[in-house]
Amino acid sequence: MGSPKNTATTPARSWFVRGRLVGAAAIAFAVLVVTENVLFAVTGALPYGAPIEEVLAYYAANRDAVAIVSGLVAVYLPLLLVFVTGLHGLVKRRGGAGTDWSRLALTAGATLSAIFVLVNVLQIGLALSASALAASALAEPTPAFGLVWQIHAAAFALALPMLGTTCIGSALAAHASGLTPAWQRLLGMVGGSLLLAAGLGNLAIADGSPLIFVGLLGFVAWLVWLLATGVRLVRS
């Protein structure tokens, strides 16, 4: 029969391991997303309002880069789900304060993952189609290629409000349960609010509007929040 001391330390040890896992997932997700965007910047990724001929040329010339990005997405989406699921579990274990917010973050994060899958699937299709068209005699974008590009842009734009909801829910849940200080809650709220605001103009963003930079600013704020929260959990 285990001693009371061993019985008491088992939940604490379990919380410690779970907290470190959730923190590591947050850090790894943020690092992989930053790597993805750096790769896009280096290869000269185009805005959604770019002429379709330039889009075709970009994807035809950067098939390898798209392959690398697709691999990164295949890794960081499960990490996102580990984070939001693990955060919900941590909040419940710490007394339940913020459970509703963590449940919202979990639902929004799952929806966000599904949308990101669609965004990435369409991007893979663009790369494959561009390679095939570049090798053909015409080497010109088809109406189908243009449609896939537009759907890709629309899916990305509609991911912004889900990203903002995930950001706000996770920030409020983590603070309510005592996992993060007030400044991190403020950072998460600001980042999420910017993402939600950008999401209201999703049609304009899909058409190439500079409004996308409002969402990107909010996304950067959330990545900083993730890194700060991840470090706190790993070191706790």
Coordinates of C-alpha atoms in Angstrom, one line a residue, residues 34-163:
V34 CA 8.3 31.1 -37.8
T35 CA 10.5 28.8 -39.9
E36 CA 7.6 28.4 -42.4
N37 CA 7.1 32.1 -42.8
V38 CA 10.9 32.8 -43.1
L39 CA 11.0 30.2 -46.0
F40 CA 8.1 32.0 -47.7
A41 CA 9.9 35.3 -47.3
V42 CA 13.2 34.0 -48.7
T43 CA 11.5 32.5 -51.7
G44 CA 9.5 35.7 -52.4
A45 CA 6.0 34.4 -51.8
L46 CA 3.4 36.6 -53.5
P47 CA 0.4 38.5 -52.1
Y48 CA -3.0 37.2 -52.9
G49 CA -3.6 40.2 -55.3
A50 CA -0.7 39.2 -57.5
P51 CA -1.3 38.5 -61.2
I52 CA -2.1 34.8 -61.7
E53 CA 0.8 34.5 -64.2
E54 CA 3.3 35.4 -61.4
V55 CA 1.6 33.0 -59.1
L56 CA 2.1 30.2 -61.6
A57 CA 5.8 31.2 -62.1
Y58 CA 6.3 31.2 -58.3
Y59 CA 4.9 27.8 -57.6
A60 CA 6.6 26.3 -60.7
A61 CA 10.0 27.6 -59.4
N62 CA 9.4 26.8 -55.7
R63 CA 8.0 23.3 -55.6
D64 CA 10.7 22.1 -53.2
A65 CA 10.0 25.0 -50.9
V66 CA 6.3 24.1 -50.9
A67 CA 7.2 20.5 -50.1
I68 CA 9.3 21.6 -47.1
V69 CA 6.4 23.9 -45.9
S70 CA 4.0 21.0 -46.2
G71 CA 6.2 18.9 -44.0
L72 CA 6.3 21.6 -41.4
V73 CA 2.5 22.0 -41.4
A74 CA 2.2 18.2 -41.0
V75 CA 4.2 18.5 -37.8
Y76 CA 3.0 21.7 -36.3
L77 CA -0.7 21.1 -36.6
P78 CA -0.6 18.1 -34.3
L79 CA 1.5 20.2 -31.9
L80 CA -1.2 22.9 -31.9
L81 CA -3.8 20.2 -31.0
V82 CA -1.5 18.9 -28.2
F83 CA -1.2 22.4 -26.9
V84 CA -4.9 23.4 -26.8
T85 CA -5.9 19.9 -25.5
G86 CA -3.1 19.9 -22.9
L87 CA -3.9 23.5 -21.8
H88 CA -7.6 22.5 -21.2
G89 CA -6.4 19.6 -19.1
L90 CA -4.1 21.8 -17.0
V91 CA -6.8 24.3 -16.4
K92 CA -9.2 21.6 -15.2
R93 CA -6.5 20.2 -12.9
R94 CA -5.9 23.6 -11.3
G95 CA -9.4 24.0 -10.1
G96 CA -11.4 24.7 -13.2
A97 CA -11.1 28.5 -13.3
G98 CA -11.0 29.4 -17.0
T99 CA -12.4 26.0 -18.1
D100 CA -14.9 27.6 -20.5
W101 CA -12.2 29.7 -22.1
S102 CA -9.9 26.7 -22.5
R103 CA -12.8 24.7 -24.0
L104 CA -13.4 27.6 -26.5
A105 CA -9.6 27.6 -27.4
L106 CA -9.8 23.8 -27.9
T107 CA -12.8 24.0 -30.2
A108 CA -11.4 26.9 -32.2
G109 CA -7.9 25.3 -32.4
A110 CA -9.5 22.1 -33.8
T111 CA -11.4 24.2 -36.4
L112 CA -8.3 26.1 -37.2
S113 CA -6.4 22.9 -37.8
A114 CA -9.0 21.8 -40.3
I115 CA -8.9 25.1 -42.2
F116 CA -5.0 25.0 -42.3
V117 CA -5.2 21.5 -43.7
L118 CA -7.4 22.9 -46.5
V119 CA -5.0 25.8 -47.1
N120 CA -2.1 23.4 -47.3
V121 CA -3.8 20.9 -49.5
L122 CA -4.7 23.7 -52.0
Q123 CA -1.1 24.9 -51.9
I124 CA 0.2 21.5 -52.7
G125 CA -2.3 21.4 -55.6
L126 CA -1.0 24.7 -56.8
A127 CA 2.6 23.5 -56.8
L128 CA 1.8 20.3 -58.6
S129 CA -0.4 22.1 -61.2
A130 CA 2.2 24.8 -61.8
S131 CA 4.9 22.1 -62.4
A132 CA 2.6 20.4 -64.9
L133 CA 1.6 23.6 -66.7
A134 CA 5.2 24.8 -66.8
A135 CA 6.2 21.6 -68.6
S136 CA 3.4 21.9 -71.1
A137 CA 3.5 23.6 -74.4
L138 CA 1.2 26.5 -73.3
A139 CA 2.8 27.1 -69.9
E140 CA -0.1 29.4 -69.1
P141 CA -2.4 29.4 -66.0
T142 CA -5.8 27.8 -66.6
P143 CA -9.1 28.9 -65.1
A144 CA -9.0 25.9 -62.8
F145 CA -5.5 27.0 -61.5
G146 CA -6.9 30.5 -60.8
L147 CA -9.9 29.1 -59.0
V148 CA -7.7 27.0 -56.7
W149 CA -5.6 30.1 -55.9
Q150 CA -8.7 32.1 -55.0
I151 CA -10.0 29.3 -52.8
H152 CA -6.6 29.0 -51.1
A153 CA -6.7 32.8 -50.4
A154 CA -10.3 32.6 -49.1
A155 CA -9.5 29.7 -46.8
F156 CA -6.5 31.5 -45.3
A157 CA -8.5 34.7 -44.8
L158 CA -11.2 32.7 -43.0
A159 CA -8.6 31.1 -40.8
L160 CA -7.9 34.4 -39.1
P161 CA -11.0 34.7 -36.9
M162 CA -10.5 31.1 -35.8
L163 CA -6.9 31.9 -35.0

